[in-house]
């Protein structure tokens, strides 16, 4: 039964990626029913989150909120780490609904509970972007600068891009240009690195083929 539920969940992921949302919901609900029968609370959370995400893509906020909150209730009761993910995604839900104060509450809760330093930078990025939408320049700048300390290049690029628009919108053009150049320099470095990795991969493939032929 567990294997059948896992298969249903994987099929649901495939359908969701193909934008076949109703089929995906059928698959995820089938998995959820089985997980509940098995009393597998971690898997119940997983299936509930997948259902919530489909409703998020469909902009069906009430159904989305229901499944997120059901998952959150279990995560809190069982003290699962997935509570942080759920809080973050609830922040995304309320931001999508333009309930920015509610989104702030969930993003801050996720930020405060997160213990992984790298993931904390992502929470900072979400908070910074939210405060930009709320027109809270100082808070936005504070969290975006914090997120720029990430070791992940894509997080840094996103942070500097947001900082560029933040400073540009308040006519602080000198700072805006600095952030724009920082984002560009990291992007260029990433492209160069990807090119080198591709060349190295092709070279290794060529050498392996040559060795086999020899």
mmCIF file of C-alpha atoms in Angstrom:
data_model
loop_
_atom_site.group_PDB
_atom_site.id
_atom_site.type_symbol
_atom_site.label_atom_id
_atom_site.label_comp_id
_atom_site.label_asym_id
_atom_site.label_seq_id
_atom_site.Cartn_x
_atom_site.Cartn_y
_atom_site.Cartn_z
ATOM 1 C CA UNK A 1 0.000 0.000 0.000
ATOM 2 C CA UNK A 2 2.874 2.366 0.801
ATOM 3 C CA UNK A 3 4.456 1.630 -2.585
ATOM 4 C CA UNK A 4 1.158 2.277 -4.391
ATOM 5 C CA UNK A 5 0.795 5.591 -2.583
ATOM 6 C CA UNK A 6 4.351 6.606 -3.514
ATOM 7 C CA UNK A 7 3.668 5.724 -7.160
ATOM 8 C CA UNK A 8 0.440 7.754 -7.123
ATOM 9 C CA UNK A 9 2.355 10.704 -5.679
ATOM 10 C CA UNK A 10 5.073 10.469 -8.366
ATOM 11 C CA UNK A 11 2.449 10.287 -11.128
ATOM 12 C CA UNK A 12 0.827 13.340 -9.557
ATOM 13 C CA UNK A 13 4.160 15.200 -9.779
ATOM 14 C CA UNK A 14 4.428 14.335 -13.484
ATOM 15 C CA UNK A 15 0.874 15.515 -14.131
ATOM 16 C CA UNK A 16 1.454 18.734 -12.197
ATOM 17 C CA UNK A 17 4.589 19.496 -14.226
ATOM 18 C CA UNK A 18 2.488 19.054 -17.383
ATOM 19 C CA UNK A 19 -0.155 21.443 -15.967
ATOM 20 C CA UNK A 20 -2.690 18.593 -15.747
ATOM 21 C CA UNK A 21 -3.889 19.887 -12.411
ATOM 22 C CA UNK A 22 -7.129 17.920 -12.032
ATOM 23 C CA UNK A 23 -5.334 14.640 -12.782
ATOM 24 C CA UNK A 24 -2.588 15.606 -10.330
ATOM 25 C CA UNK A 25 -5.168 16.293 -7.613
ATOM 26 C CA UNK A 26 -6.700 12.851 -8.173
ATOM 27 C CA UNK A 27 -3.291 11.217 -7.796
ATOM 28 C CA UNK A 28 -2.319 13.185 -4.685
ATOM 29 C CA UNK A 29 -5.693 12.566 -3.013
ATOM 30 C CA UNK A 30 -5.318 8.841 -3.679
ATOM 31 C CA UNK A 31 -1.892 8.924 -2.027
ATOM 32 C CA UNK A 32 -3.220 10.996 0.890
ATOM 33 C CA UNK A 33 -6.059 8.534 1.566
ATOM 34 C CA UNK A 34 -3.608 5.622 1.694
ATOM 35 C CA UNK A 35 -1.158 7.465 3.951
ATOM 36 C CA UNK A 36 -3.976 8.258 6.370
ATOM 37 C CA UNK A 37 -4.963 4.582 6.472
ATOM 38 C CA UNK A 38 -1.330 3.689 7.173
ATOM 39 C CA UNK A 39 -1.154 6.411 9.865
ATOM 40 C CA UNK A 40 2.044 7.690 8.191
ATOM 41 C CA UNK A 41 2.019 11.303 9.372
ATOM 42 C CA UNK A 42 5.146 12.405 7.479
ATOM 43 C CA UNK A 43 3.716 11.143 4.200
ATOM 44 C CA UNK A 44 0.326 12.713 5.010
ATOM 45 C CA UNK A 45 2.145 16.057 5.240
ATOM 46 C CA UNK A 46 3.935 15.413 1.929
ATOM 47 C CA UNK A 47 0.709 14.591 0.063
ATOM 48 C CA UNK A 48 -1.145 17.496 1.692
ATOM 49 C CA UNK A 49 1.581 19.907 0.592
ATOM 50 C CA UNK A 50 1.441 18.595 -2.961
ATOM 51 C CA UNK A 51 -2.334 19.129 -3.041
ATOM 52 C CA UNK A 52 -1.923 22.628 -1.584
ATOM 53 C CA UNK A 53 0.664 23.495 -4.252
ATOM 54 C CA UNK A 54 -1.677 22.433 -7.056
ATOM 55 C CA UNK A 55 -4.379 24.702 -5.636
ATOM 56 C CA UNK A 56 -1.760 27.467 -5.358
ATOM 57 C CA UNK A 57 -1.001 27.101 -9.086
ATOM 58 C CA UNK A 58 -4.756 27.162 -9.784
ATOM 59 C CA UNK A 59 -5.167 30.293 -7.593
ATOM 60 C CA UNK A 60 -7.831 28.501 -5.524
ATOM 61 C CA UNK A 61 -6.833 30.131 -2.263
ATOM 62 C CA UNK A 62 -9.360 28.606 0.167
ATOM 63 C CA UNK A 63 -8.594 25.008 -0.785
ATOM 64 C CA UNK A 64 -4.878 25.789 -0.807
ATOM 65 C CA UNK A 65 -5.036 27.288 2.695
ATOM 66 C CA UNK A 66 -7.031 24.299 4.008
ATOM 67 C CA UNK A 67 -4.406 21.732 3.011
ATOM 68 C CA UNK A 68 -1.472 23.888 4.121
ATOM 69 C CA UNK A 69 -3.038 24.380 7.549
ATOM 70 C CA UNK A 70 -3.869 20.678 7.886
ATOM 71 C CA UNK A 71 -0.212 19.879 7.163
ATOM 72 C CA UNK A 72 0.963 22.593 9.565
ATOM 73 C CA UNK A 73 -1.198 21.239 12.392
ATOM 74 C CA UNK A 74 0.383 17.778 12.077
ATOM 75 C CA UNK A 75 3.915 19.192 11.759
ATOM 76 C CA UNK A 76 3.477 21.274 14.930
ATOM 77 C CA UNK A 77 2.015 18.332 16.874
ATOM 78 C CA UNK A 78 4.817 15.994 15.812
ATOM 79 C CA UNK A 79 7.558 18.663 15.977
ATOM 80 C CA UNK A 80 8.641 17.955 12.385
ATOM 81 C CA UNK A 81 11.155 20.153 10.564
ATOM 82 C CA UNK A 82 8.667 20.428 7.691
ATOM 83 C CA UNK A 83 6.879 23.050 9.810
ATOM 84 C CA UNK A 84 9.376 25.643 8.489
ATOM 85 C CA UNK A 85 8.649 24.756 4.839
ATOM 86 C CA UNK A 86 4.910 24.983 5.462
ATOM 87 C CA UNK A 87 5.228 28.375 7.179
ATOM 88 C CA UNK A 88 7.289 29.663 4.251
ATOM 89 C CA UNK A 89 4.787 28.420 1.664
ATOM 90 C CA UNK A 90 1.901 29.908 3.633
ATOM 91 C CA UNK A 91 3.797 33.191 3.364
ATOM 92 C CA UNK A 92 3.898 32.727 -0.414
ATOM 93 C CA UNK A 93 0.170 31.943 -0.440
ATOM 94 C CA UNK A 94 -0.796 35.099 1.455
ATOM 95 C CA UNK A 95 1.627 37.191 -0.595
ATOM 96 C CA UNK A 96 -0.079 35.870 -3.739
ATOM 97 C CA UNK A 97 -3.431 36.879 -2.248
ATOM 98 C CA UNK A 98 -1.994 40.359 -1.468
ATOM 99 C CA UNK A 99 -2.564 39.805 2.259
ATOM 100 C CA UNK A 100 0.894 41.174 2.949
ATOM 101 C CA UNK A 101 0.631 41.492 6.733
ATOM 102 C CA UNK A 102 -0.381 37.819 6.980
ATOM 103 C CA UNK A 103 2.472 36.890 4.642
ATOM 104 C CA UNK A 104 4.885 38.804 6.876
ATOM 105 C CA UNK A 105 3.734 36.844 9.929
ATOM 106 C CA UNK A 106 4.425 33.492 8.263
ATOM 107 C CA UNK A 107 7.744 34.514 6.697
ATOM 108 C CA UNK A 108 8.979 35.872 10.051
ATOM 109 C CA UNK A 109 7.912 32.661 11.812
ATOM 110 C CA UNK A 110 9.822 30.586 9.246
ATOM 111 C CA UNK A 111 12.860 32.854 9.586
ATOM 112 C CA UNK A 112 12.880 32.595 13.382
ATOM 113 C CA UNK A 113 12.539 28.795 13.379
ATOM 114 C CA UNK A 114 15.110 28.132 10.634
ATOM 115 C CA UNK A 115 18.439 26.874 12.009
ATOM 116 C CA UNK A 116 20.179 26.092 8.708
ATOM 117 C CA UNK A 117 22.263 29.179 7.927
ATOM 118 C CA UNK A 118 21.998 28.842 4.149
ATOM 119 C CA UNK A 119 18.219 28.346 4.225
ATOM 120 C CA UNK A 120 17.958 31.351 6.532
ATOM 121 C CA UNK A 121 19.339 33.511 3.697
ATOM 122 C CA UNK A 122 16.417 32.358 1.527
ATOM 123 C CA UNK A 123 14.001 33.423 4.253
ATOM 124 C CA UNK A 124 15.760 36.812 4.290
ATOM 125 C CA UNK A 125 15.266 37.088 0.533
ATOM 126 C CA UNK A 126 11.539 36.381 0.847
ATOM 127 C CA UNK A 127 11.197 38.938 3.646
ATOM 128 C CA UNK A 128 13.171 41.549 1.712
ATOM 129 C CA UNK A 129 11.020 41.107 -1.383
ATOM 130 C CA UNK A 130 7.853 41.263 0.728
ATOM 131 C CA UNK A 131 8.935 44.485 2.448
ATOM 132 C CA UNK A 132 9.613 45.970 -1.000
ATOM 133 C CA UNK A 133 5.968 45.262 -1.856
ATOM 134 C CA UNK A 134 4.884 46.770 1.453
ATOM 135 C CA UNK A 135 6.890 49.937 0.803
ATOM 136 C CA UNK A 136 9.054 49.380 3.909
ATOM 137 C CA UNK A 137 12.391 50.426 2.413
ATOM 138 C CA UNK A 138 14.580 50.062 5.522
ATOM 139 C CA UNK A 139 13.297 46.581 6.370
ATOM 140 C CA UNK A 140 13.596 45.528 2.729
ATOM 141 C CA UNK A 141 17.183 46.764 2.532
ATOM 142 C CA UNK A 142 18.098 45.076 5.842
ATOM 143 C CA UNK A 143 16.910 41.595 4.830
ATOM 144 C CA UNK A 144 18.120 41.805 1.226
ATOM 145 C CA UNK A 145 21.638 42.766 2.365
ATOM 146 C CA UNK A 146 21.534 39.813 4.777
ATOM 147 C CA UNK A 147 20.479 37.429 1.999
ATOM 148 C CA UNK A 148 23.351 38.663 -0.199
ATOM 149 C CA UNK A 149 25.715 36.962 2.299
ATOM 150 C CA UNK A 150 24.566 33.590 0.999
ATOM 151 C CA UNK A 151 27.171 31.244 -0.466
ATOM 152 C CA UNK A 152 24.699 30.360 -3.236
ATOM 153 C CA UNK A 153 25.264 32.428 -6.370
ATOM 154 C CA UNK A 154 21.606 32.450 -7.408
ATOM 155 C CA UNK A 155 20.525 33.743 -4.001
ATOM 156 C CA UNK A 156 23.138 36.512 -4.241
ATOM 157 C CA UNK A 157 22.001 37.467 -7.752
ATOM 158 C CA UNK A 158 18.351 37.641 -6.642
ATOM 159 C CA UNK A 159 19.285 39.744 -3.601
ATOM 160 C CA UNK A 160 21.372 42.219 -5.632
ATOM 161 C CA UNK A 161 18.674 42.463 -8.313
ATOM 162 C CA UNK A 162 16.077 43.335 -5.664
ATOM 163 C CA UNK A 163 18.445 45.847 -4.066
ATOM 164 C CA UNK A 164 19.008 47.423 -7.484
ATOM 165 C CA UNK A 165 15.262 47.980 -7.993
ATOM 166 C CA UNK A 166 14.816 49.091 -4.371
ATOM 167 C CA UNK A 167 17.466 51.818 -4.646
ATOM 168 C CA UNK A 168 16.438 52.807 -8.176
ATOM 169 C CA UNK A 169 12.825 53.345 -7.098
ATOM 170 C CA UNK A 170 13.913 55.872 -4.453
ATOM 171 C CA UNK A 171 16.286 57.631 -6.900
ATOM 172 C CA UNK A 172 19.395 56.382 -5.110
ATOM 173 C CA UNK A 173 21.067 55.747 -8.457
ATOM 174 C CA UNK A 174 24.691 55.386 -7.312
ATOM 175 C CA UNK A 175 23.818 52.513 -4.979
ATOM 176 C CA UNK A 176 21.514 51.014 -7.607
ATOM 177 C CA UNK A 177 24.343 50.890 -10.168
ATOM 178 C CA UNK A 178 26.656 49.184 -7.640
ATOM 179 C CA UNK A 179 24.096 46.434 -6.985
ATOM 180 C CA UNK A 180 23.382 46.046 -10.694
ATOM 181 C CA UNK A 181 27.102 45.558 -11.398
ATOM 182 C CA UNK A 182 27.429 43.052 -8.548
ATOM 183 C CA UNK A 183 24.532 40.995 -9.944
ATOM 184 C CA UNK A 184 26.055 41.141 -13.451
ATOM 185 C CA UNK A 185 29.521 40.124 -12.259
ATOM 186 C CA UNK A 186 28.169 37.043 -10.444
ATOM 187 C CA UNK A 187 26.002 36.137 -13.449
ATOM 188 C CA UNK A 188 29.010 36.395 -15.789
ATOM 189 C CA UNK A 189 31.140 34.316 -13.423
ATOM 190 C CA UNK A 190 28.409 31.653 -13.305
ATOM 191 C CA UNK A 191 28.183 31.547 -17.111
ATOM 192 C CA UNK A 192 31.960 31.196 -17.389
ATOM 193 C CA UNK A 193 31.976 28.434 -14.762
ATOM 194 C CA UNK A 194 29.156 26.576 -16.540
ATOM 195 C CA UNK A 195 31.062 26.829 -19.826
ATOM 196 C CA UNK A 196 34.227 25.438 -18.216
ATOM 197 C CA UNK A 197 32.267 22.580 -16.633
ATOM 198 C CA UNK A 198 30.656 21.761 -19.998
ATOM 199 C CA UNK A 199 34.049 21.745 -21.740
ATOM 200 C CA UNK A 200 35.524 19.539 -18.991
ATOM 201 C CA UNK A 201 32.567 17.154 -19.267
ATOM 202 C CA UNK A 202 32.933 16.884 -23.056
ATOM 203 C CA UNK A 203 36.703 16.371 -22.707
ATOM 204 C CA UNK A 204 36.167 13.583 -20.163
ATOM 205 C CA UNK A 205 33.576 11.952 -22.426
ATOM 206 C CA UNK A 206 35.985 12.131 -25.373
ATOM 207 C CA UNK A 207 38.816 10.623 -23.301
ATOM 208 C CA UNK A 208 36.565 7.794 -22.059
ATOM 209 C CA UNK A 209 35.472 6.980 -25.606
ATOM 210 C CA UNK A 210 39.094 7.068 -26.817
ATOM 211 C CA UNK A 211 40.105 4.734 -23.984
ATOM 212 C CA UNK A 212 37.343 2.274 -24.861
ATOM 213 C CA UNK A 213 38.344 2.352 -28.518
ATOM 214 C CA UNK A 214 42.007 1.732 -27.623
#
